[in-house]
Amino acid sequence: MIEITEVELNEQPEAVLEAYARITSYFRYSVILDAVIPERGLGDIILRERTIPEKEKNYDAIEPPIQWARSWDLTKWGVFHALVGGEHVGGCLVAYDTEGVHMLEGRSDLSVLWDIRVSSQHRGQGIGSQLFSQALRWSKSRGCKKMKIETQNNNLGACRFYARMGCSLQSINRFHYQDFPEEIQLIWSIEIN
C-alpha cells in the first residue's frame, strides 16, 4: 500500500531535503524531442521524437535539493513523501508564494511542481500519479488556479507523464539553458478546478 505524507519544512528544511534527495533524479535517455520550426516560425511548432546514442542526466548533480533551502524561503512550500511499507520511495515539492521563484510570476494563485521523483524500482506503480494528485489538492487548498511544471526535451518519460495527468504544453524555450544548449525548456501547466 502506498502512503503519501506531508513533511513540514519549517524547522529543519536542509535535513528534510537531504532525506528527500536519497531518491535520485538520475535517468538515462535515448530519445529526445526536437522542436521543428517550419516557415521560420510562422507555421506550427512541431515536437518530433529523435533517437540518439544513450545519455544520462542527474538533476541533483547540477543543483542538489539542499541548495533550494539556501536559495529560497521554503516555509510556504509543500513537501510530500511516498512510502511503501514504511520505505521512502518517492516525493514531490510544490513551490507557492515565494519571492524569487520566477515561474510563480509573483502570483499567489499559481503553484509550481518544483520536483517529483520516484525510485527506479518503484516506477510504473502509480506512485507518481498519487504524488501529482496530492500536489494538485495541496495547490487547490491554497487557492491556486493553475500549477506549472518545467521539464526538458530529453525527459520524454516526464513529458508523457504530464500529458497523461492532464497537463498541456504551455511554452517551448529553445534557448533557456546556456550551460546545456542542446536542451529545450518545456513548461507544462494544468488548470486546477
Coordinates of C-alpha atoms in Angstrom, one line a residue:
M1 CA 0.0 0.0 0.0
I2 CA 1.2 3.5 -0.9
E3 CA 1.1 6.2 1.7
I4 CA 1.6 9.9 0.9
T5 CA 2.6 12.0 3.8
E6 CA 3.2 15.8 4.1
V7 CA 6.5 16.8 5.6
E8 CA 6.9 20.2 7.4
L9 CA 9.8 22.3 6.3
N10 CA 9.6 24.9 9.0
E11 CA 12.2 23.7 11.5
Q12 CA 14.9 21.9 9.6
P13 CA 14.5 22.3 5.8
E14 CA 18.0 21.1 5.0
A15 CA 17.5 17.8 6.9
V16 CA 14.2 17.2 5.1
L17 CA 15.8 17.9 1.7
E18 CA 18.7 15.6 2.5
A19 CA 16.3 12.8 3.1
Y20 CA 14.3 13.7 0.0
A21 CA 17.5 13.6 -2.1
R22 CA 18.1 10.0 -1.2
I23 CA 15.7 9.2 -4.1
T24 CA 17.9 10.1 -7.1
S25 CA 16.8 12.2 -10.0
Y26 CA 19.2 10.3 -12.3
F27 CA 17.8 8.8 -15.5
R28 CA 19.0 7.5 -18.9
Y29 CA 17.6 8.5 -22.2
S30 CA 18.0 7.7 -25.9
V31 CA 15.1 9.7 -27.3
I32 CA 14.7 13.4 -27.3
L33 CA 12.1 15.8 -28.6
D34 CA 13.3 18.1 -31.4
A35 CA 11.5 21.4 -31.9
V36 CA 10.8 21.7 -35.6
I37 CA 10.0 25.3 -36.7
P38 CA 8.5 25.3 -40.2
E39 CA 8.3 28.6 -42.2
R40 CA 10.8 30.3 -39.9
G41 CA 8.3 30.3 -37.0
L42 CA 5.2 31.3 -39.0
G43 CA 4.0 27.7 -39.0
D44 CA 3.2 25.4 -36.1
I45 CA 6.0 24.3 -33.8
I46 CA 6.3 20.5 -34.0
L47 CA 7.9 18.4 -31.4
R48 CA 9.3 15.3 -33.1
E49 CA 11.0 12.3 -31.4
R50 CA 14.5 11.6 -32.4
T51 CA 16.6 8.6 -31.3
I52 CA 20.2 9.4 -30.1
P53 CA 23.0 7.5 -28.5
E54 CA 22.1 6.8 -24.9
K55 CA 22.9 9.6 -22.4
E56 CA 22.3 10.2 -18.8
K57 CA 21.1 13.1 -16.7
N58 CA 21.2 13.7 -13.0
Y59 CA 19.4 17.0 -12.0
D60 CA 20.8 16.7 -8.4
A61 CA 24.4 16.9 -9.8
I62 CA 23.5 20.3 -11.3
E63 CA 21.5 21.7 -8.3
P64 CA 21.2 19.4 -5.2
P65 CA 17.9 19.7 -3.4
I66 CA 19.6 21.1 -0.3
Q67 CA 20.5 24.1 -2.4
W68 CA 16.8 25.0 -2.6
A69 CA 16.7 25.8 1.1
R70 CA 19.7 28.1 0.6
S71 CA 18.2 29.9 -2.4
W72 CA 14.6 30.4 -1.3
D73 CA 12.4 30.6 1.8
L74 CA 10.6 27.2 1.6
T75 CA 8.2 27.7 4.5
K76 CA 5.2 28.0 2.1
W77 CA 6.2 25.0 0.0
G78 CA 4.5 21.6 0.1
V79 CA 6.7 18.6 0.6
F80 CA 5.3 15.1 0.2
H81 CA 7.0 11.7 0.7
A82 CA 5.6 8.5 -0.8
L83 CA 6.1 5.5 1.5
V84 CA 5.7 1.8 0.7
G85 CA 5.9 -0.5 3.7
G86 CA 7.5 2.4 5.6
E87 CA 10.2 2.8 3.0
H88 CA 10.7 6.3 1.4
V89 CA 10.2 5.6 -2.4
G90 CA 9.4 9.0 -3.8
G91 CA 8.3 12.5 -3.2
C92 CA 7.4 15.9 -4.6
L93 CA 7.9 19.6 -3.8
V94 CA 5.4 22.3 -4.7
A95 CA 6.5 25.9 -4.7
Y96 CA 4.0 28.5 -3.7
D97 CA 4.0 32.3 -3.0
T98 CA 7.8 32.5 -2.8
E99 CA 9.8 35.6 -3.8
G100 CA 12.5 34.9 -6.4
V101 CA 10.8 31.9 -7.9
H102 CA 10.3 33.3 -11.4
M103 CA 7.9 30.6 -12.6
L104 CA 5.4 31.8 -9.9
E105 CA 5.3 35.1 -11.8
G106 CA 4.7 36.9 -8.4
R107 CA 1.2 35.5 -8.2
S108 CA -0.5 33.9 -5.2
D109 CA -2.9 31.9 -7.4
L110 CA -0.2 29.8 -9.1
S111 CA 1.9 26.9 -7.9
V112 CA 4.9 25.1 -9.4
L113 CA 5.5 21.4 -9.2
W114 CA 9.2 22.0 -8.4
D115 CA 10.3 18.4 -8.3
I116 CA 8.8 15.0 -8.4
R117 CA 10.7 11.7 -8.2
V118 CA 10.1 8.0 -7.7
S119 CA 12.8 5.5 -7.1
S120 CA 13.6 3.5 -10.3
Q121 CA 12.5 0.2 -8.8
H122 CA 9.1 1.6 -7.8
R123 CA 8.2 3.4 -11.1
G124 CA 5.2 2.3 -13.0
Q125 CA 3.2 1.5 -9.9
G126 CA 1.1 4.7 -9.7
I127 CA 3.2 6.5 -7.1
G128 CA 4.0 9.4 -9.3
S129 CA 0.3 9.8 -10.2
Q130 CA -0.6 9.8 -6.5
L131 CA 2.1 12.4 -5.7
F132 CA 0.9 14.6 -8.6
S133 CA -2.7 14.4 -7.4
Q134 CA -1.6 15.3 -3.9
A135 CA 0.3 18.3 -5.3
L136 CA -2.9 19.5 -7.1
R137 CA -5.0 19.1 -4.0
W138 CA -2.4 21.0 -1.9
S139 CA -2.3 23.8 -4.5
K140 CA -6.1 24.0 -4.6
S141 CA -6.3 24.3 -0.8
R142 CA -4.2 27.4 -1.2
G143 CA -6.5 29.0 -3.8
C144 CA -4.3 28.2 -6.8
K145 CA -6.0 28.2 -10.2
K146 CA -3.1 26.7 -12.1
M147 CA 0.0 24.5 -11.5
K148 CA 3.1 24.8 -13.7
I149 CA 5.8 22.2 -14.3
E150 CA 9.2 22.6 -16.0
T151 CA 11.0 19.8 -17.8
Q152 CA 13.2 19.3 -20.8
N153 CA 13.1 17.7 -24.2
N154 CA 15.4 14.9 -23.0
N155 CA 12.9 13.7 -20.4
L156 CA 10.3 12.1 -22.7
G157 CA 9.0 10.0 -19.8
A158 CA 8.2 13.1 -17.8
C159 CA 6.6 14.7 -20.8
R160 CA 4.3 11.7 -21.4
F161 CA 3.5 11.5 -17.7
Y162 CA 2.4 15.2 -17.5
A163 CA 0.3 14.8 -20.6
R164 CA -1.4 11.7 -19.0
M165 CA -2.0 13.7 -15.9
G166 CA -4.0 16.3 -17.9
C167 CA -1.3 18.9 -18.4
S168 CA -0.9 20.9 -21.6
L169 CA 2.3 22.2 -23.0
Q170 CA 2.3 25.9 -22.3
S171 CA 5.7 27.1 -23.7
I172 CA 8.8 25.9 -25.5
N173 CA 12.1 27.8 -25.0
R174 CA 14.9 26.5 -27.2
F175 CA 17.5 28.9 -25.7
H176 CA 16.8 28.8 -22.0
Y177 CA 19.7 26.7 -20.8
Q178 CA 23.0 28.4 -21.5
D179 CA 25.0 25.6 -19.9
F180 CA 23.1 22.9 -21.8
P181 CA 22.4 24.4 -25.2
E182 CA 21.1 21.1 -26.6
E183 CA 18.3 21.0 -24.1
I184 CA 14.9 22.7 -24.7
Q185 CA 12.9 24.0 -21.7
L186 CA 9.3 22.8 -21.8
I187 CA 6.7 24.4 -19.5
W188 CA 3.6 22.4 -18.8
S189 CA 0.5 23.6 -16.9
I190 CA -2.7 22.3 -15.6
E191 CA -5.8 24.2 -14.6
I192 CA -7.0 23.5 -11.0
N193 CA -10.8 23.2 -10.6

